[in-house]
């Protein structure tokens, strides 16, 4: 069974640009969560999608957005990039928290560098 | 707000000795407490988890304990091996799909 895949693995952008990151969950998993990981702030929850609907959201500005497609694949978008957005962006999938399946499987992440 | 504190931030133990990492959480509604191991260049990997209706859980050399009254939970690794070297994160799940992570502990195993 293939794991969670994220593309691209590395990305370099400049301030003001926008970026789209992609996540393909494990087959059969319908819940996809996104996290930002930085040395200073650690792992912070961005948002979670289930059946194409955003079910939960962390404390990030509106420049951070996401969506989920009918095949459960998810994308996140960051607009008007700032230097502080440089981070490892992690995607995690699970069967469904509400069904009691709490275990999240993480992808390898996308390393975003903003210059 | 919701918060998970983790200590220590770094831990160095002799191979074969035990390692203990401790976390506290702020929201008494938390009901799921996973522990993740993250190796360099990889995403976090779940190593053990515990639910609020259980006080202790063990899986081979790894165990987790939960004290709901004190809002503490701990990870215990016995007979540590070089491959245990990594960054470990505790976390608490407060709502169905939102996990709050601790700040991480960098564990080093000395040969």
Short mmCIF file of N, CA and C in Angstrom, two decimals, chain A residues 4-112:
data_model
loop_
_atom_site.label_atom_id
_atom_site.label_comp_id
_atom_site.label_asym_id
_atom_site.label_seq_id
_atom_site.Cartn_x
_atom_site.Cartn_y
_atom_site.Cartn_z
N UNK A 4 1.57 8.25 1.94
CA UNK A 4 1.16 9.60 1.57
C UNK A 4 2.26 10.22 0.71
N UNK A 5 1.89 10.75 -0.42
CA UNK A 5 2.88 11.39 -1.28
C UNK A 5 2.60 12.88 -1.37
N UNK A 6 3.69 13.64 -1.42
CA UNK A 6 3.59 15.08 -1.53
C UNK A 6 4.48 15.57 -2.66
N UNK A 7 3.95 16.50 -3.43
CA UNK A 7 4.74 17.09 -4.51
C UNK A 7 4.55 18.60 -4.52
N UNK A 8 5.58 19.36 -4.87
CA UNK A 8 6.95 18.86 -5.04
C UNK A 8 7.61 18.64 -3.69
N UNK A 9 8.78 18.07 -3.65
CA UNK A 9 9.49 17.87 -2.39
C UNK A 9 10.23 19.15 -1.97
N UNK A 10 10.67 19.90 -2.93
CA UNK A 10 11.39 21.15 -2.64
C UNK A 10 10.90 22.24 -3.58
N UNK A 11 10.86 23.45 -3.03
CA UNK A 11 10.32 24.58 -3.79
C UNK A 11 11.00 25.85 -3.31
N UNK A 12 11.42 26.67 -4.26
CA UNK A 12 11.99 27.97 -3.93
C UNK A 12 11.17 29.04 -4.62
N UNK A 13 10.70 30.00 -3.83
CA UNK A 13 9.88 31.08 -4.35
C UNK A 13 10.42 32.40 -3.82
N UNK A 14 9.93 33.50 -4.39
CA UNK A 14 10.30 34.82 -3.89
C UNK A 14 9.09 35.47 -3.23
N UNK A 15 9.38 36.43 -2.41
CA UNK A 15 8.31 37.13 -1.69
C UNK A 15 7.27 37.69 -2.66
N UNK A 16 6.01 37.58 -2.27
CA UNK A 16 4.94 38.09 -3.11
C UNK A 16 4.34 37.07 -4.05
N UNK A 17 5.10 36.02 -4.33
CA UNK A 17 4.57 34.99 -5.22
C UNK A 17 3.56 34.12 -4.47
N UNK A 18 2.93 33.23 -5.21
CA UNK A 18 2.03 32.28 -4.60
C UNK A 18 2.52 30.87 -4.93
N UNK A 19 2.07 29.90 -4.15
CA UNK A 19 2.53 28.54 -4.33
C UNK A 19 1.39 27.56 -4.07
N UNK A 20 1.41 26.45 -4.79
CA UNK A 20 0.43 25.39 -4.58
C UNK A 20 1.16 24.09 -4.31
N UNK A 21 0.80 23.44 -3.21
CA UNK A 21 1.40 22.17 -2.83
C UNK A 21 0.34 21.09 -2.95
N UNK A 22 0.78 19.89 -3.29
CA UNK A 22 -0.16 18.81 -3.52
C UNK A 22 0.09 17.64 -2.59
N UNK A 23 -0.99 16.95 -2.24
CA UNK A 23 -0.91 15.80 -1.34
C UNK A 23 -1.85 14.70 -1.83
N UNK A 24 -1.31 13.51 -1.97
CA UNK A 24 -2.15 12.35 -2.30
C UNK A 24 -2.19 11.43 -1.09
N UNK A 25 -3.36 11.24 -0.50
CA UNK A 25 -3.44 10.42 0.71
C UNK A 25 -3.34 8.93 0.40
N UNK A 26 -3.24 8.16 1.43
CA UNK A 26 -3.26 6.70 1.29
C UNK A 26 -4.62 6.30 0.72
N UNK A 27 -4.60 5.33 -0.17
CA UNK A 27 -5.84 4.88 -0.80
C UNK A 27 -6.87 4.49 0.26
N UNK A 28 -8.07 5.06 0.13
CA UNK A 28 -9.13 4.75 1.10
C UNK A 28 -9.27 5.77 2.21
N UNK A 29 -8.22 6.58 2.40
CA UNK A 29 -8.29 7.61 3.43
C UNK A 29 -9.03 8.83 2.90
N UNK A 30 -9.95 9.34 3.68
CA UNK A 30 -10.75 10.47 3.24
C UNK A 30 -10.44 11.76 3.97
N UNK A 31 -9.69 11.66 5.05
CA UNK A 31 -9.33 12.85 5.82
C UNK A 31 -7.89 13.25 5.50
N UNK A 32 -7.70 14.51 5.18
CA UNK A 32 -6.36 15.04 4.90
C UNK A 32 -6.14 16.29 5.74
N UNK A 33 -5.05 16.29 6.50
CA UNK A 33 -4.69 17.44 7.32
C UNK A 33 -3.38 18.02 6.83
N UNK A 34 -3.22 19.31 7.02
CA UNK A 34 -1.99 20.00 6.64
C UNK A 34 -1.36 20.65 7.88
N UNK A 35 -0.03 20.58 7.95
CA UNK A 35 0.71 21.17 9.05
C UNK A 35 1.90 21.95 8.51
N UNK A 36 2.27 22.98 9.26
CA UNK A 36 3.48 23.73 8.95
C UNK A 36 4.51 23.43 10.03
N UNK A 37 5.73 23.09 9.63
CA UNK A 37 6.78 22.81 10.60
C UNK A 37 7.94 23.76 10.42
N UNK A 38 8.27 24.52 11.46
CA UNK A 38 9.40 25.43 11.46
C UNK A 38 10.21 25.22 12.73
N UNK A 39 11.50 25.54 12.71
CA UNK A 39 12.32 25.38 13.92
C UNK A 39 11.80 26.21 15.08
N UNK A 40 11.25 27.37 14.80
CA UNK A 40 10.81 28.25 15.87
C UNK A 40 9.44 27.93 16.44
N UNK A 41 8.52 27.56 15.58
CA UNK A 41 7.12 27.33 15.99
C UNK A 41 6.76 25.86 16.08
N UNK A 42 7.63 24.99 15.62
CA UNK A 42 7.31 23.56 15.70
C UNK A 42 6.27 23.17 14.66
N UNK A 43 5.48 22.17 15.01
CA UNK A 43 4.44 21.65 14.13
C UNK A 43 3.12 22.34 14.44
N UNK A 44 2.59 23.06 13.46
CA UNK A 44 1.35 23.77 13.69
C UNK A 44 0.29 23.33 12.69
N UNK A 45 -0.92 23.10 13.19
CA UNK A 45 -2.04 22.64 12.39
C UNK A 45 -2.55 23.77 11.50
N UNK A 46 -2.69 23.48 10.22
CA UNK A 46 -3.22 24.46 9.28
C UNK A 46 -4.72 24.26 9.06
N UNK A 47 -5.08 23.11 8.51
CA UNK A 47 -6.48 22.78 8.29
C UNK A 47 -6.64 21.31 7.96
N UNK A 48 -7.89 20.87 8.00
CA UNK A 48 -8.22 19.48 7.71
C UNK A 48 -9.42 19.42 6.79
N UNK A 49 -9.34 18.52 5.82
CA UNK A 49 -10.42 18.33 4.87
C UNK A 49 -10.95 16.91 4.93
N UNK A 50 -12.23 16.81 4.75
CA UNK A 50 -12.88 15.50 4.70
C UNK A 50 -14.02 15.60 3.70
N UNK A 51 -14.04 14.69 2.76
CA UNK A 51 -15.09 14.69 1.72
C UNK A 51 -15.27 16.07 1.10
N UNK A 52 -14.13 16.65 0.71
CA UNK A 52 -14.09 17.92 -0.03
C UNK A 52 -14.52 19.13 0.80
N UNK A 53 -14.68 18.95 2.11
CA UNK A 53 -15.10 20.06 2.97
C UNK A 53 -14.05 20.33 4.03
N UNK A 54 -13.79 21.60 4.27
CA UNK A 54 -12.87 21.94 5.35
C UNK A 54 -13.60 21.75 6.66
N UNK A 55 -13.07 20.85 7.49
CA UNK A 55 -13.77 20.50 8.72
C UNK A 55 -13.18 21.21 9.93
N UNK A 56 -11.93 21.62 9.84
CA UNK A 56 -11.28 22.27 10.96
C UNK A 56 -10.17 23.17 10.45
N UNK A 57 -9.88 24.22 11.20
CA UNK A 57 -8.90 25.20 10.73
C UNK A 57 -8.06 25.68 11.90
N UNK A 58 -6.78 25.85 11.66
CA UNK A 58 -5.88 26.39 12.67
C UNK A 58 -5.83 27.91 12.59
N UNK A 59 -4.88 28.49 13.34
CA UNK A 59 -4.79 29.94 13.42
C UNK A 59 -3.78 30.51 12.43
N UNK A 60 -4.11 30.43 11.18
CA UNK A 60 -3.26 30.98 10.13
C UNK A 60 -4.05 32.02 9.35
N UNK A 61 -3.33 32.99 8.76
CA UNK A 61 -4.05 34.03 8.00
C UNK A 61 -4.71 33.46 6.75
N UNK A 62 -5.59 34.27 6.18
CA UNK A 62 -6.35 33.84 5.01
C UNK A 62 -5.50 33.59 3.78
N UNK A 63 -4.21 33.97 3.83
CA UNK A 63 -3.33 33.69 2.68
C UNK A 63 -3.14 32.17 2.51
N UNK A 64 -3.39 31.46 3.55
CA UNK A 64 -3.28 29.99 3.52
C UNK A 64 -4.66 29.41 3.24
N UNK A 65 -4.76 28.67 2.18
CA UNK A 65 -6.04 28.06 1.84
C UNK A 65 -5.80 26.66 1.31
N UNK A 66 -6.86 25.91 1.22
CA UNK A 66 -6.72 24.55 0.72
C UNK A 66 -7.99 24.09 0.06
N UNK A 67 -7.91 22.91 -0.50
CA UNK A 67 -9.10 22.28 -1.05
C UNK A 67 -8.85 20.78 -1.16
N UNK A 68 -9.94 20.06 -1.30
CA UNK A 68 -9.84 18.61 -1.47
C UNK A 68 -10.72 18.20 -2.64
N UNK A 69 -10.23 17.29 -3.41
CA UNK A 69 -10.95 16.82 -4.58
C UNK A 69 -11.74 15.54 -4.26
N UNK A 70 -12.55 15.15 -5.21
CA UNK A 70 -13.43 14.00 -4.98
C UNK A 70 -12.64 12.70 -4.78
N UNK A 71 -11.41 12.66 -5.27
CA UNK A 71 -10.59 11.46 -5.07
C UNK A 71 -9.75 11.55 -3.80
N UNK A 72 -10.07 12.54 -2.95
CA UNK A 72 -9.42 12.80 -1.65
C UNK A 72 -8.06 13.48 -1.76
N UNK A 73 -7.53 13.62 -2.94
CA UNK A 73 -6.29 14.39 -3.08
C UNK A 73 -6.54 15.82 -2.63
N UNK A 74 -5.50 16.42 -2.06
CA UNK A 74 -5.68 17.76 -1.52
C UNK A 74 -4.57 18.69 -1.99
N UNK A 75 -4.88 19.93 -2.07
CA UNK A 75 -3.89 20.96 -2.38
C UNK A 75 -3.99 22.06 -1.34
N UNK A 76 -2.85 22.67 -1.06
CA UNK A 76 -2.89 23.89 -0.26
C UNK A 76 -2.20 25.00 -1.03
N UNK A 77 -2.68 26.18 -0.84
CA UNK A 77 -2.18 27.34 -1.55
C UNK A 77 -1.77 28.41 -0.55
N UNK A 78 -0.64 29.03 -0.83
CA UNK A 78 -0.22 30.17 -0.02
C UNK A 78 -0.02 31.33 -0.98
N UNK A 79 -0.73 32.41 -0.76
CA UNK A 79 -0.61 33.57 -1.64
C UNK A 79 0.25 34.64 -0.97
N UNK A 80 0.74 35.55 -1.78
CA UNK A 80 1.55 36.66 -1.30
C UNK A 80 2.58 36.18 -0.28
N UNK A 81 3.46 35.34 -0.73
CA UNK A 81 4.44 34.69 0.16
C UNK A 81 5.28 35.70 0.94
N UNK A 82 5.54 35.36 2.19
CA UNK A 82 6.41 36.14 3.06
C UNK A 82 7.61 35.26 3.45
N UNK A 83 8.69 35.93 3.88
CA UNK A 83 9.88 35.19 4.28
C UNK A 83 9.55 34.17 5.37
N UNK A 84 8.65 34.54 6.26
CA UNK A 84 8.28 33.68 7.38
C UNK A 84 7.50 32.45 6.99
N UNK A 85 7.12 32.35 5.72
CA UNK A 85 6.39 31.17 5.25
C UNK A 85 7.34 30.03 4.91
N UNK A 86 8.63 30.30 4.95
CA UNK A 86 9.61 29.24 4.71
C UNK A 86 9.46 28.17 5.78
N UNK A 87 9.22 26.97 5.35
CA UNK A 87 8.91 25.90 6.31
C UNK A 87 8.81 24.58 5.58
N UNK A 88 8.68 23.53 6.37
CA UNK A 88 8.33 22.21 5.83
C UNK A 88 6.82 22.05 5.98
N UNK A 89 6.15 21.83 4.88
CA UNK A 89 4.70 21.66 4.92
C UNK A 89 4.38 20.17 4.82
N UNK A 90 3.71 19.70 5.84
CA UNK A 90 3.41 18.27 5.95
C UNK A 90 1.93 18.01 5.74
N UNK A 91 1.68 16.94 5.07
CA UNK A 91 0.31 16.48 4.85
C UNK A 91 0.16 15.14 5.57
N UNK A 92 -1.00 14.93 6.16
CA UNK A 92 -1.26 13.66 6.84
C UNK A 92 -2.65 13.17 6.47
N UNK A 93 -2.78 11.88 6.31
CA UNK A 93 -4.10 11.34 5.99
C UNK A 93 -4.52 10.32 7.03
N UNK A 94 -5.82 10.16 7.16
CA UNK A 94 -6.36 9.15 8.06
C UNK A 94 -7.71 8.70 7.52
N UNK A 95 -8.16 7.58 8.04
CA UNK A 95 -9.45 7.06 7.58
C UNK A 95 -10.54 8.07 7.89
N UNK A 96 -10.74 8.37 9.14
CA UNK A 96 -11.71 9.36 9.57
C UNK A 96 -11.67 9.46 11.08
N UNK A 97 -11.28 10.61 11.57
CA UNK A 97 -11.23 10.82 13.00
C UNK A 97 -12.57 10.56 13.65
N UNK A 98 -13.63 11.06 13.04
CA UNK A 98 -14.95 10.94 13.64
C UNK A 98 -15.36 9.49 13.80
N UNK A 99 -14.82 8.63 12.96
CA UNK A 99 -15.13 7.20 13.05
C UNK A 99 -14.22 6.52 14.06
N UNK A 100 -13.41 7.31 14.73
CA UNK A 100 -12.53 6.74 15.75
C UNK A 100 -11.19 6.31 15.23
N UNK A 101 -10.94 6.52 13.94
CA UNK A 101 -9.65 6.15 13.37
C UNK A 101 -8.75 7.37 13.45
N UNK A 102 -8.06 7.51 14.58
CA UNK A 102 -7.28 8.71 14.81
C UNK A 102 -5.92 8.72 14.17
N UNK A 103 -5.39 7.55 13.83
CA UNK A 103 -4.01 7.51 13.41
C UNK A 103 -3.81 8.28 12.11
N UNK A 104 -2.88 9.21 12.16
CA UNK A 104 -2.54 9.99 10.99
C UNK A 104 -1.22 9.50 10.41
N UNK A 105 -1.19 9.36 9.11
CA UNK A 105 0.02 8.95 8.40
C UNK A 105 0.55 10.17 7.65
N UNK A 106 1.79 10.51 7.94
CA UNK A 106 2.37 11.71 7.36
C UNK A 106 3.14 11.42 6.07
N UNK A 107 3.12 12.38 5.18
CA UNK A 107 3.97 12.33 4.01
C UNK A 107 5.35 12.88 4.35
N UNK A 108 6.27 12.89 3.38
CA UNK A 108 7.63 13.36 3.64
C UNK A 108 7.74 14.88 3.71
N UNK A 109 6.70 15.58 3.26
CA UNK A 109 6.70 17.03 3.33
C UNK A 109 7.21 17.71 2.07
N UNK A 110 6.85 18.98 1.96
CA UNK A 110 7.39 19.86 0.91
C UNK A 110 8.17 20.96 1.60
N UNK A 111 9.45 21.06 1.28
CA UNK A 111 10.31 22.09 1.86
C UNK A 111 10.18 23.34 1.01
N UNK A 112 9.54 24.38 1.55
CA UNK A 112 9.35 25.65 0.85
C UNK A 112 10.35 26.68 1.38
#
